[in-house]
XYZ file of C-alpha atoms in Angstrom:
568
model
C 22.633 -6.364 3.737
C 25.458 -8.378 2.776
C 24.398 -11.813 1.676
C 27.749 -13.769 1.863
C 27.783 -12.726 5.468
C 24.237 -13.989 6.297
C 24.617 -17.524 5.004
C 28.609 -17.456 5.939
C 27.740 -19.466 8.985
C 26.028 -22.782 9.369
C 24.783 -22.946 5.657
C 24.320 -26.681 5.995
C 22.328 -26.187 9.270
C 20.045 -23.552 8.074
C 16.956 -26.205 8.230
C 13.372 -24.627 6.566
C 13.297 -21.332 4.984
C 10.346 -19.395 3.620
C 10.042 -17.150 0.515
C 7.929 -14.287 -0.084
C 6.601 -12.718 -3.270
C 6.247 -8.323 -2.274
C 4.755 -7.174 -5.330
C 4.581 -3.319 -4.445
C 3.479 0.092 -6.435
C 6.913 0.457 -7.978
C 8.776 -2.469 -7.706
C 8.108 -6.222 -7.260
C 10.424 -8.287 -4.859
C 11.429 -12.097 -4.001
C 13.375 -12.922 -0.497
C 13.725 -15.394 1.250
C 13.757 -15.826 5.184
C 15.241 -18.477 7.731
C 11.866 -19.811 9.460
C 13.820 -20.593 12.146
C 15.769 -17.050 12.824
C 13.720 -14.655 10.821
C 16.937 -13.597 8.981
C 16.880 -12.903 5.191
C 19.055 -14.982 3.251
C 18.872 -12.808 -0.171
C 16.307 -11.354 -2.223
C 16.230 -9.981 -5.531
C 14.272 -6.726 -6.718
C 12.848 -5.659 -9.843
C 10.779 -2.331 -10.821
C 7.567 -2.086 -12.405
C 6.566 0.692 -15.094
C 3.857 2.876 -14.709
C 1.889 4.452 -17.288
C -0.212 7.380 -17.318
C -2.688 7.793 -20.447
C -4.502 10.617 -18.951
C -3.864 13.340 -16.533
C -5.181 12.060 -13.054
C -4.691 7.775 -14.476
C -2.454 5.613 -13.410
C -1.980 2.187 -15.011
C 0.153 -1.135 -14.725
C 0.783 -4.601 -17.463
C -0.611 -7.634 -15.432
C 1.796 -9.602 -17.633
C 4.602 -7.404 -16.588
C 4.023 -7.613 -13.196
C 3.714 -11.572 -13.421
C 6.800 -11.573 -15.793
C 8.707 -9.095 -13.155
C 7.653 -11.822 -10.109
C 9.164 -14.837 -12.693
C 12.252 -12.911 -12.781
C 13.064 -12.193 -8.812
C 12.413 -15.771 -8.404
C 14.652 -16.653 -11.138
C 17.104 -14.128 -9.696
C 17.105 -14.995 -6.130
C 17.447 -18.837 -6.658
C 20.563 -18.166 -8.501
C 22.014 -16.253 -5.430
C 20.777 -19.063 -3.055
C 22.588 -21.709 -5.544
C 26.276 -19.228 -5.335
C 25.705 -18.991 -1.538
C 25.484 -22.811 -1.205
C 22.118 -22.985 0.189
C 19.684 -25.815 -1.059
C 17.110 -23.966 -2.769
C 15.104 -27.527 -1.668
C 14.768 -26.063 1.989
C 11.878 -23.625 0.489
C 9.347 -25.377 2.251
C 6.240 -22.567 1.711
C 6.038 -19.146 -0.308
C 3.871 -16.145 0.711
C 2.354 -13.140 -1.206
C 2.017 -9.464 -0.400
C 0.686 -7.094 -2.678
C -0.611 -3.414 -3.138
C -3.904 -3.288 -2.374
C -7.039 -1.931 -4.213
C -4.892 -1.921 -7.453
C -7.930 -3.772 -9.693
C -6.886 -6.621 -12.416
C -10.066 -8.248 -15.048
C -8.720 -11.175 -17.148
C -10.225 -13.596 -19.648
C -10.057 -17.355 -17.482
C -10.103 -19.287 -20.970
C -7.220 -17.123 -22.674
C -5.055 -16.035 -19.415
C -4.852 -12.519 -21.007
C -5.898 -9.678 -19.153
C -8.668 -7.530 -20.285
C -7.347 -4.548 -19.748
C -4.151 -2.913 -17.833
C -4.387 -2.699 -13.897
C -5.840 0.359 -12.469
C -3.334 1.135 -9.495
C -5.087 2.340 -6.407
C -4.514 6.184 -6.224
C -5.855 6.247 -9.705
C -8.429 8.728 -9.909
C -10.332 8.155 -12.598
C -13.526 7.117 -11.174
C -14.067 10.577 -9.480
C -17.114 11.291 -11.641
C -18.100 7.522 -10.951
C -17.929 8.373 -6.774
C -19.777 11.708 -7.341
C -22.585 9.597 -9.395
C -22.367 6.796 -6.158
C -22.570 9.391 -3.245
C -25.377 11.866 -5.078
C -27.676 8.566 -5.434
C -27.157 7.958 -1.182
C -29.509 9.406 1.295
C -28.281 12.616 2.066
C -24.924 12.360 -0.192
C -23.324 10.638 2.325
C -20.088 9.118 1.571
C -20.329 7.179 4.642
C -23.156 5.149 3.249
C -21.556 1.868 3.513
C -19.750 2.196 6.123
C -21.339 -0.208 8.247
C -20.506 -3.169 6.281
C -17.169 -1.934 4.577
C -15.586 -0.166 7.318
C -14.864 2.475 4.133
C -16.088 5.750 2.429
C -17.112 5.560 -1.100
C -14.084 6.934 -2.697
C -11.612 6.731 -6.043
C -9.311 4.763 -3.689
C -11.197 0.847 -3.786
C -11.481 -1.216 -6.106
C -15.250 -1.692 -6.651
C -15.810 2.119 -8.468
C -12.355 0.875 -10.295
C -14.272 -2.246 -11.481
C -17.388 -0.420 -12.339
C -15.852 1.548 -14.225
C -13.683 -1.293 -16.636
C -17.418 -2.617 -16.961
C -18.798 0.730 -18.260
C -16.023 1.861 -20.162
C -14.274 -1.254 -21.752
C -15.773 -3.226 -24.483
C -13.761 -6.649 -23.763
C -14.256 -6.410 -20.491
C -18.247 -6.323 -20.798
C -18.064 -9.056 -23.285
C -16.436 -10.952 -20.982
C -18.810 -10.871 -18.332
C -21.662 -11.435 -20.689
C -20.222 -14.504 -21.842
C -19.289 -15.729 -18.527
C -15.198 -15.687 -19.197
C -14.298 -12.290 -16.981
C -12.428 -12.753 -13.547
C -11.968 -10.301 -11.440
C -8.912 -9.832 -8.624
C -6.607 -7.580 -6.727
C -2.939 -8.199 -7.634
C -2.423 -10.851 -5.550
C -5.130 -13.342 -7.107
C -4.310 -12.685 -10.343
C -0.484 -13.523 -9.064
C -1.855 -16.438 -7.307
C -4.183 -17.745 -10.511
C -0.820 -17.485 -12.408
C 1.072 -19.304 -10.469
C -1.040 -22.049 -9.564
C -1.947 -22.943 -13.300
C -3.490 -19.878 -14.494
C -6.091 -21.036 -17.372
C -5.125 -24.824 -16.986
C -6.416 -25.345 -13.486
C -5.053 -21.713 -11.240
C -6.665 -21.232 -8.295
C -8.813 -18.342 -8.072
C -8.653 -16.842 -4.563
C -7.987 -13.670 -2.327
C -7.232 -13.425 1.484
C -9.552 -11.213 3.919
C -7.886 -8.620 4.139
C -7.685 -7.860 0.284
C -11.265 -8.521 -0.207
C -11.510 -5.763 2.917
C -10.585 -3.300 0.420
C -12.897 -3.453 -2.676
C -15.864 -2.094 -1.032
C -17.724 -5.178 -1.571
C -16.836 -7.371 1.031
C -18.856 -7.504 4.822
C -16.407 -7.202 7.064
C -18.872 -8.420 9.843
C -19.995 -11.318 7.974
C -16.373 -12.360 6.232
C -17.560 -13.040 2.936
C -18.795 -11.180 -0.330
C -22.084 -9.341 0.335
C -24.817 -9.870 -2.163
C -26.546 -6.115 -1.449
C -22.711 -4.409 -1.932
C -22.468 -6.397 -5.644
C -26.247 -4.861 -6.260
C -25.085 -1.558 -5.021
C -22.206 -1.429 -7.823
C -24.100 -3.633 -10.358
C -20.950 -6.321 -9.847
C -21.918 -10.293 -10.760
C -20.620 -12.173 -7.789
C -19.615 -14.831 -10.150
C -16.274 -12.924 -11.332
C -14.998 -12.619 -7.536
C -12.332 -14.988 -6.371
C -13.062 -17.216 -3.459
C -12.229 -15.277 0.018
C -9.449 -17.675 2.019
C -7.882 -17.047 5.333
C -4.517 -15.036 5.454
C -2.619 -18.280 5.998
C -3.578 -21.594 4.339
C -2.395 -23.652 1.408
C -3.882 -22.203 -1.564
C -2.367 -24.584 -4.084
C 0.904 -25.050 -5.228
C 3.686 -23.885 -7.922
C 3.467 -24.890 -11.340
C 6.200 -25.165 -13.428
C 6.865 -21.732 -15.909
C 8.036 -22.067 -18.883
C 10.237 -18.998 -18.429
C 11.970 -20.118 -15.364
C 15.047 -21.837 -16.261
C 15.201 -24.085 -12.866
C 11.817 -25.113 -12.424
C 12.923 -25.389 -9.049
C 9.881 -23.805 -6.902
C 7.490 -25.824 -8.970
C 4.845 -28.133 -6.327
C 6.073 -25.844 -3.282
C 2.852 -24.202 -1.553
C 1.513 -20.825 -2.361
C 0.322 -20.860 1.674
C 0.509 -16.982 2.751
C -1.405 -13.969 1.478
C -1.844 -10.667 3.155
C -2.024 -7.031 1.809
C 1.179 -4.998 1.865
C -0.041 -3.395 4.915
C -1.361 -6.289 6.895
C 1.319 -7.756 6.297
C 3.520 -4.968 7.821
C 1.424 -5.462 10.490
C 2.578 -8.922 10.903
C 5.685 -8.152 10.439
C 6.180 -5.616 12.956
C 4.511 -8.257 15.316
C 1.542 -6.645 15.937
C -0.624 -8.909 17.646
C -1.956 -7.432 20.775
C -4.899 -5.170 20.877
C -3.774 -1.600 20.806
C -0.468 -2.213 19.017
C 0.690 -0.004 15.853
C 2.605 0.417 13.404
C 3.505 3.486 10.119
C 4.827 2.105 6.539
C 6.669 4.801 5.048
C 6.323 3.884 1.404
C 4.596 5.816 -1.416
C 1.859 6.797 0.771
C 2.032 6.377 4.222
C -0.495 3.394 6.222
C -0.773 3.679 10.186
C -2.639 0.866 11.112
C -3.684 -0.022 14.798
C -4.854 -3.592 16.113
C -8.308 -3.217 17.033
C -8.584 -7.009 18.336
C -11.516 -8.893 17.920
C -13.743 -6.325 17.078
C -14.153 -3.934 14.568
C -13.939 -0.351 15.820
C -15.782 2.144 13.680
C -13.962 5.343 13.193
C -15.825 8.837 13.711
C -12.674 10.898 12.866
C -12.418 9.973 9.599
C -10.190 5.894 9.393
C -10.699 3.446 7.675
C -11.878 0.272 9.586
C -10.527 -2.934 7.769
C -9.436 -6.616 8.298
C -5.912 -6.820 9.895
C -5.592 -10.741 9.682
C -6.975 -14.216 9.551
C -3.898 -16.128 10.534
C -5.641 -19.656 9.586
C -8.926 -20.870 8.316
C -9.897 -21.964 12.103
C -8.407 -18.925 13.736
C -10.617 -15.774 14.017
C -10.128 -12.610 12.338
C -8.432 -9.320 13.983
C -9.536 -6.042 12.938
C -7.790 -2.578 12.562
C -8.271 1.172 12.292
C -6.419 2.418 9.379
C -4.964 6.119 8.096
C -3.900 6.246 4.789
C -1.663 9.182 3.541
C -1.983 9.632 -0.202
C 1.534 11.108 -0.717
C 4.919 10.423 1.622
C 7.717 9.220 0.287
C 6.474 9.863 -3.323
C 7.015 13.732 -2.355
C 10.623 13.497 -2.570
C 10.397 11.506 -5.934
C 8.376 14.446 -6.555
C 10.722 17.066 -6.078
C 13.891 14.910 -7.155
C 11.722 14.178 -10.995
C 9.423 16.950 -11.111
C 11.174 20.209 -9.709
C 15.101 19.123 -9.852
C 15.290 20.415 -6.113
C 17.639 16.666 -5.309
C 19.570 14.284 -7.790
C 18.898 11.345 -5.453
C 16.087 10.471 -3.108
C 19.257 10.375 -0.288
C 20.351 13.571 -0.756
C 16.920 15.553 0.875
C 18.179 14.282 4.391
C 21.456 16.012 3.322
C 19.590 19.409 2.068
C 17.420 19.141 5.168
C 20.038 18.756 7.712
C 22.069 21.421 6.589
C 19.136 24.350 7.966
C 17.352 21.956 10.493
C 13.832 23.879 9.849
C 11.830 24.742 7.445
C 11.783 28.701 8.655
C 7.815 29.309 8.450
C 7.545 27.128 5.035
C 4.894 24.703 4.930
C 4.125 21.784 2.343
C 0.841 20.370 1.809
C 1.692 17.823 -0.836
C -2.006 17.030 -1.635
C -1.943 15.862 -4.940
C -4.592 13.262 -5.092
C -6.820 15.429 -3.151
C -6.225 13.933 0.701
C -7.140 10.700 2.341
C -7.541 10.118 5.800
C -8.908 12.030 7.688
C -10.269 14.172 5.616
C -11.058 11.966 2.267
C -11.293 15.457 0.482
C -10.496 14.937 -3.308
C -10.777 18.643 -4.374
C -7.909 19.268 -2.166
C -4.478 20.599 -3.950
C -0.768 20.435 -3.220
C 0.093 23.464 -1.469
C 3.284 25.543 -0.462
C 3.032 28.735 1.620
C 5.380 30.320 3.989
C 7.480 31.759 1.670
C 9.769 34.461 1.866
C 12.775 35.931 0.050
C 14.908 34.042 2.276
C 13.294 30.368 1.491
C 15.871 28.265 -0.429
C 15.857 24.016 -1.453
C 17.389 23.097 1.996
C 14.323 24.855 3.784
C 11.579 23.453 1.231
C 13.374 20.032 1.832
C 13.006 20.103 5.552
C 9.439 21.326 4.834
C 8.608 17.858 2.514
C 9.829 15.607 5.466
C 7.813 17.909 8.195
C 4.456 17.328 5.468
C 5.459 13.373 6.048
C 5.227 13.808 9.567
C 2.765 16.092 10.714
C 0.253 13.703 7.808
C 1.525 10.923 10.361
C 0.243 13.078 13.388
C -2.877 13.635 11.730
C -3.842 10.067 11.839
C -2.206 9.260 15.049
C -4.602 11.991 16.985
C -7.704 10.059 15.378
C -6.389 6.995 16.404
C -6.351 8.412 19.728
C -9.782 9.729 20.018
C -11.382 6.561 18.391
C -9.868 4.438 20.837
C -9.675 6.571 23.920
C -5.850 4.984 24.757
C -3.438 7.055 23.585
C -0.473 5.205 21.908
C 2.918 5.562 23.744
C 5.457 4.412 21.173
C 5.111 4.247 17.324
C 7.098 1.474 15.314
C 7.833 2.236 11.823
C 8.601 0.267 8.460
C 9.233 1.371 5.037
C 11.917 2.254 2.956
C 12.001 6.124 4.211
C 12.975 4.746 7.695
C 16.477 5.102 6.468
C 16.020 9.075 6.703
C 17.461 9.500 10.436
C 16.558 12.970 10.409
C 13.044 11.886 9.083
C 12.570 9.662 12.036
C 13.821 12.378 14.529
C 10.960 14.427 13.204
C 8.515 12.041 13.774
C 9.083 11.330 17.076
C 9.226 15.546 17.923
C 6.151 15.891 15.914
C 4.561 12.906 17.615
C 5.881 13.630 21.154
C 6.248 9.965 21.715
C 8.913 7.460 20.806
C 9.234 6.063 17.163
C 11.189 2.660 17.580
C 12.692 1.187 14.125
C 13.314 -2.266 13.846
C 17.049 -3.417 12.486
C 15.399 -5.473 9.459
C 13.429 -3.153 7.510
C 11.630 -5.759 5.452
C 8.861 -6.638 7.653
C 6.465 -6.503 4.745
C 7.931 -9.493 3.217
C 8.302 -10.885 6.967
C 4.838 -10.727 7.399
C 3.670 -12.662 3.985
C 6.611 -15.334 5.017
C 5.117 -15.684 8.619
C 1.966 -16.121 7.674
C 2.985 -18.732 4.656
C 5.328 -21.198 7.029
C 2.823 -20.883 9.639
C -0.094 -22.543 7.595
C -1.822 -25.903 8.465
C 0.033 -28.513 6.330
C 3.426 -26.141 6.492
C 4.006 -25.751 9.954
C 7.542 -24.716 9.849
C 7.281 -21.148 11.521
C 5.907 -20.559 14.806
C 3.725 -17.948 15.772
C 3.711 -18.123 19.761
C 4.837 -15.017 21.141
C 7.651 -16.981 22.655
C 8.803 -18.687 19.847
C 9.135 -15.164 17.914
C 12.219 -14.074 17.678
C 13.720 -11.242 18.891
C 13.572 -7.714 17.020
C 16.476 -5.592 17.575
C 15.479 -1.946 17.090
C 16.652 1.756 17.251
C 14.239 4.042 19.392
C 13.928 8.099 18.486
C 13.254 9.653 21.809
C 11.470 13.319 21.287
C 13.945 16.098 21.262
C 12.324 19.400 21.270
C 9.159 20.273 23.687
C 5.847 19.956 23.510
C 4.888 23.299 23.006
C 6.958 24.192 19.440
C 5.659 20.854 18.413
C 2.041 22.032 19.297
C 2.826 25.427 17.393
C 4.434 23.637 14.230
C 1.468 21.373 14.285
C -0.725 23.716 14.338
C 0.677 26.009 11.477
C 0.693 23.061 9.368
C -3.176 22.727 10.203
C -3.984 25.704 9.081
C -2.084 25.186 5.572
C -4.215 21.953 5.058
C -6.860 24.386 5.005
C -5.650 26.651 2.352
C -5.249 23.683 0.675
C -8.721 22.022 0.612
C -11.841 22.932 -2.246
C -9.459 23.801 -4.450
C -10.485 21.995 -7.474
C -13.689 21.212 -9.093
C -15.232 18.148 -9.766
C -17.603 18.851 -12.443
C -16.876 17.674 -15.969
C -16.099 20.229 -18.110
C -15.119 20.471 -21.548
C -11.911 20.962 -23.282
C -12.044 22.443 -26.227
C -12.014 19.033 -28.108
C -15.608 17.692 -26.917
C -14.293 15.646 -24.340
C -14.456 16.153 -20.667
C -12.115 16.324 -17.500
C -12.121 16.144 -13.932
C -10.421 19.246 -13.550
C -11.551 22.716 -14.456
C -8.499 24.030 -15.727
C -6.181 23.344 -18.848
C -3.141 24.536 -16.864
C -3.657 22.834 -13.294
C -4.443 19.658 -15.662
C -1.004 20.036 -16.917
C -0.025 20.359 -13.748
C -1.575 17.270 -12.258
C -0.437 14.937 -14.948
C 2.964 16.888 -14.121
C 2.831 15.353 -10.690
C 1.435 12.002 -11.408
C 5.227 11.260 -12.539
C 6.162 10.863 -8.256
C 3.411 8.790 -7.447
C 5.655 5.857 -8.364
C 7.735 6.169 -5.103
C 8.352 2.657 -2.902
C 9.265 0.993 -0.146
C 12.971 1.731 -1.349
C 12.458 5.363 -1.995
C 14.971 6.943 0.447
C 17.379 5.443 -1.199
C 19.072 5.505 -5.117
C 19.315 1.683 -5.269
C 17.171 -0.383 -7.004
C-alpha cells in the first residue's frame, strides 16, 4: 500500500497505534496499525535464510532471526519519523510467530544451543517411528486425547527430543540446569524483555498447543506428556494468555533510537491463531485458509474442543486475556501451497517470478487431465502419511508449463477441499463461505479456483495482513493497554472481495475426484527404514537418487506469506 497516502490525512489525530512483530518461515516483519481504524500505517520486511545440512533438514540462526526483528523495528520507526507520525503513540506491541519451529538456549550466556529446527523439518522421522512402535497398537493417535495431535515430525516435542539425544551442548545444558527451551516467539520475547539480564520466559496457549506436551483440557504443561518424551519441565517457559502484558522493551544496543524501549510486549498468538483473529473469527463455526508456505484452515470450535475423526488437528484458537476463557479449533494443515510455485520457479525453471504462474495458468484455463500431488514432506492433514511423494501424472504429448501451472494452483485447491470436507463431517454444519488470508490471495485466478473447487464462496478481505492484525488486536486489547476494542461493534469494518463459484457442481465433483485418486498413487512411496549409504551412515530414505531429489526440493519450502508476489 502506499504509506504517504495512509498517514496523508489527520496525522496529528491518529491517537494510539499498535505494532506487531510477524516473524514467519521466510521472512520476519514489523507494522504498525491505527488501534482506532485498523489501518496499517507502514511496516518494514526482512527475509530470513534457511539452511539445509542434510537432505530432509531444515534449519534457522536464532540470532538472525532476533537480529532480522531489531532491524524491521529499526526500519519501520524511521518511516513513521518521515511520515510525521510520533513514534510515542506505540502504546503496546504484539508477536506472531511460526509455530512448532523449536529454539534451546543457554539462560546464563543468551546464546543458543543450537540452530532452530523449523517445523516441516523432518528429521525426527526415525524418532516418531521409535514413539508410535512403543504405543499400544502403533497408534499415532496415542495422545490425542490430551494434545488434540498425532505423534508426528511436525511438533516440537520429537524436535526437542531429538536436540537432547543428538547435541552435546544441549545435554550439558540441561544437566547443569542452564537449557531453556521455546518456540520462536519466547525466545523473541526472552530477548526482548532482557534476555539473560532479567527476559521473561513465557509462551501463549496456543503455541504451547503445538509441542505435544501441553493438555489442552487442563491449559497447562502435563507432567505424564514430559515423561512420555523424557522432557524436564523445568526448561519450559511459563504458559500466559494470548493477550496480557508480558513485560516490557528493553533498550538494544543495536537499535539506534531506543525508541520502543519500556513499551509492553502485551500480545502473542501463533501465526495461525492469529489469522484467526485477524479475520475476526470469533463465533463458533467461523473459518478461515492462510495461503502461505503451507496452507492452515482453521475453524472456531467455541468453547469446546472438538476431536477430529477424519484426520485434524484439534488445537487452542485463543485466550484473549488471563480472565477470559479459551476457544478451541479444528485445524488442516497442508504441508506444501504456496511453496509449490517457489518450487517450480527455483527448482524446475517452469516461471521467473512467483507472479508470472497466474499468467502461465490463465493463458490455457485447465490443466487438460494433468494432476499435481506436490507431496514432498510426505502429507499432513488428513492423511498424516510421511512416506507419501510428490507426484505428477496426466501427462500427455500435448502437456506444456501453462497446463502444469494451472495443475500447481488446482493441487492448492483441491488440498484446501480436502480439509474443508473433514471439517464438514466433524462438525456436521457445513461451512457456506470460506475467508482467506495469505500472500497467494493475490492470485485472482487462484481464488476463482477455490471457490469452483469448493462450490461455496471464498470472500478476501481488502487488507491482507490479518496475521499481523491479529497479534496487534490481541496486544492493544490487554488489561493495562486497553486501547483496542474487541466488541463486535466496536470492530471495524472489513471491506472484502467475494469469488462466487463459476463452473457446476458436477465437473468440480469429477476434477475432485481425479485428483483423489492421484493422492493415491502418491502415498507409500518411500521407506522409512534406515538404511545405509555407502559411507556407514544412515538415511531416511531408501534411495541415493530420490535423496537427491528430496534435498532438491527442500530449496521451495522457504515460500511465505508474500510468495505470489516478487517483492520482498
Amino acid at each position: 500500500m502506499n504509506e504517504g497516502m495512509a498517514a496523508s490525512s489527520d496525522r496529528i489525530m491518529l491517537g494510539p497505534l499498535v505494532a506487531a512483530i510477524d516473524q514467519g518461515t521466510s521472512s520476519t516483519r514489523f507494522l504498525v496499525f491505527n488501534a482506532k481504524t485498523a489501518e496499517l500505517l507502514s511496516h518494514h520486511q526482512v527475509e530470513i535464510q534457511q539452511s539445509f545440512p542434510k537432505e530432509g533438514w531444515v534449519e534457522e540462526d536464532p540470532k538472525e532471526i532476533l537480529q532480522s526483528v531489531y532491524e524491521c523495528m529499526e526500519r519501520t520507526c524511521e518511516k513513521l519519523t518521515q511520515l510525521n507520525i510520533d513514534i510515542s503513540n506505540i502504546k503496546a506491541i504484539g508477536v506472531t510467530n511460526q509455530r512448532e519451529t523449536t529454539l534451546i538456549w543457554d539462560k546464563e550466556t543468551g546464546e543458543p544451543l543450537y540452530n532452530a529446527i523449523v517445523w516441516l523439518d523432518l528429521r525426527t522421522q526415525s524418532t516418531v517411528e521409535r514413539l508410535i512402535n512403543k504405543t499400544p497398537g502403533r497408534n499415532k493417535n496415542h495422545l490425542k486425547h490430551k494434545t488434540g495431535l498425532p505423534i508426528s515430525t511436525y511438533f516440537s516435542a520429537v524436535k526437542l527430543r531429538w536436540l537432547m539425544d543428538n547435541v552435546v551442548e544441549v545435554h550439558e545444558a540441561i544437566l547443569s540446569h542452564r537449557a531453556m527451551f521455546g518456540t520462536v516467539d519466547s525466545w523473541l520475547i526472552w530477548c526482548l524483555t532482557g534476555g539473560k539480564s532479567g527476559g521473561v520466559h513465557c509462551t501463549d496457549v496456543t503455541n504451547a498447543s503445538r509441542t505435544m506436551l501441553f493438555n489442552i483440557h487442563t491449559m497447562d504443561w502435563d507432567p505424564e506428556l514430559c515423561k512420555y518424551f523424557d522432557i524436564p519441565m523445568e526448561i519450559l517457559p511459563k504458559v500466559r494468555s494470548s493477550s496480557e502484558i508480558y513485560g516490557l522493551m528493553k533498550i538494544c544496543s543495536s537499535l539506534k533510537s531506543g525508541a520502543l524501549t519500556g513499551i509492553p510486549i502485551s500480545g502473542c498468538l501463533g501465526d495461525q491463531s492469529a489469522a484467526l483473529v485477524g479475520q475476526m473469527c470469533f463465533q463458533d463455526g467461523q473459518a478461515k485458509n492462510t495461503y502461505g508456505t503451507g496452507c492452515f484452515l482453521l475453524r472456531n470450535t467455541g468453547l469446546k474442543p472438538v476431536m477430529s475423526d477424519h484426520g485434524l488437528l484439534t488445537t487452542v484458537a485463543y485466550k484473549l486475556g488471563r480472565d477470559q476463557p479459551a476457544c478451541y479449533a479444528l485445524e488442516g494443515s497442508v504441508a506444501i501451497a504456496g511453496a509449490v510455485v517457489r518450487w517450480l520457479k527455483d527448482n524446475l525453471g517452469i516461471v521467473q517470478c512467483a507472479t508470472e504462474i497466474e499468467k502461465l495458468a490463465a493463458t490455457v484455463g485447465t490443466s487438460y487431465g494433468c494432476y499435481f500431488v506436490p507431496a514432498f514432506s510426505g502429507l499432513y492433514a488428513p492423511y498424516w502419511e510421511p512416506s507419501a511423494r510428490g507426484i505428477i501424472c496426466g501427462l500427455t504429448q500435448f502437456t506444456n508449463r501453462s497446463h502444469l501451472s494451472f495443475a500447481a494452483l488446482e493441487a492448492v485447491c483441491f488440498q484446501t477441499r480436502e480439509i474443508l470436507d473433514a471439517m464438514n463431517q466433524d462438525s456436521g454444519i457445513p461451512l457456506t463461505q470460506l475467508q482467506v488470508d495469505g500472500g497467494m490471495t493475490s492470485n485472482r485466478l487462484l481464488m476463482q479456483l477455490q471457490a469452483d473447487i469448493l462450490c461455496i464462496p471464498v470472500v478476501k478481505p481488502s487488507m491482507p495482513e490479518t496475521t499481523a492484525l491479529g497479534a496487534a488486536m490481541a496486544a492493544g486489547s490487554a488489561e493495562g493497554v486497553s486501547v483496542w476494542s474487541l466488541k463486535p461493534e466496536d470492530l471495524s469494518a472489513v471491506t472484502s472481495e467475494k469469488f462466487e463459484p463459476q463452473i457446476n457442481p458436477e465437473e468440480s465433483e469429477f476434477r475432485y475426484a481425479r485428483w483423489k485418486k492421484a493422492v493415491q498413487k502418491a502415498m507409500n512411496w518411500e521407506t522409512t527404514e534406515p538404511i545405509s549409504n555407502g559411507n556407514g551412515e544412515t538415511s531416511i530414505f531408501s534411495s541415493a537418487p530420490l535423496g537427491f531429489y528430496i534435498l532438491g526440493s527442500m530449496f521451495m519450502l522457504i515460500g511465505a506469506k508474500y510468495i505470489a508476489g516478487c517483492h520482498v
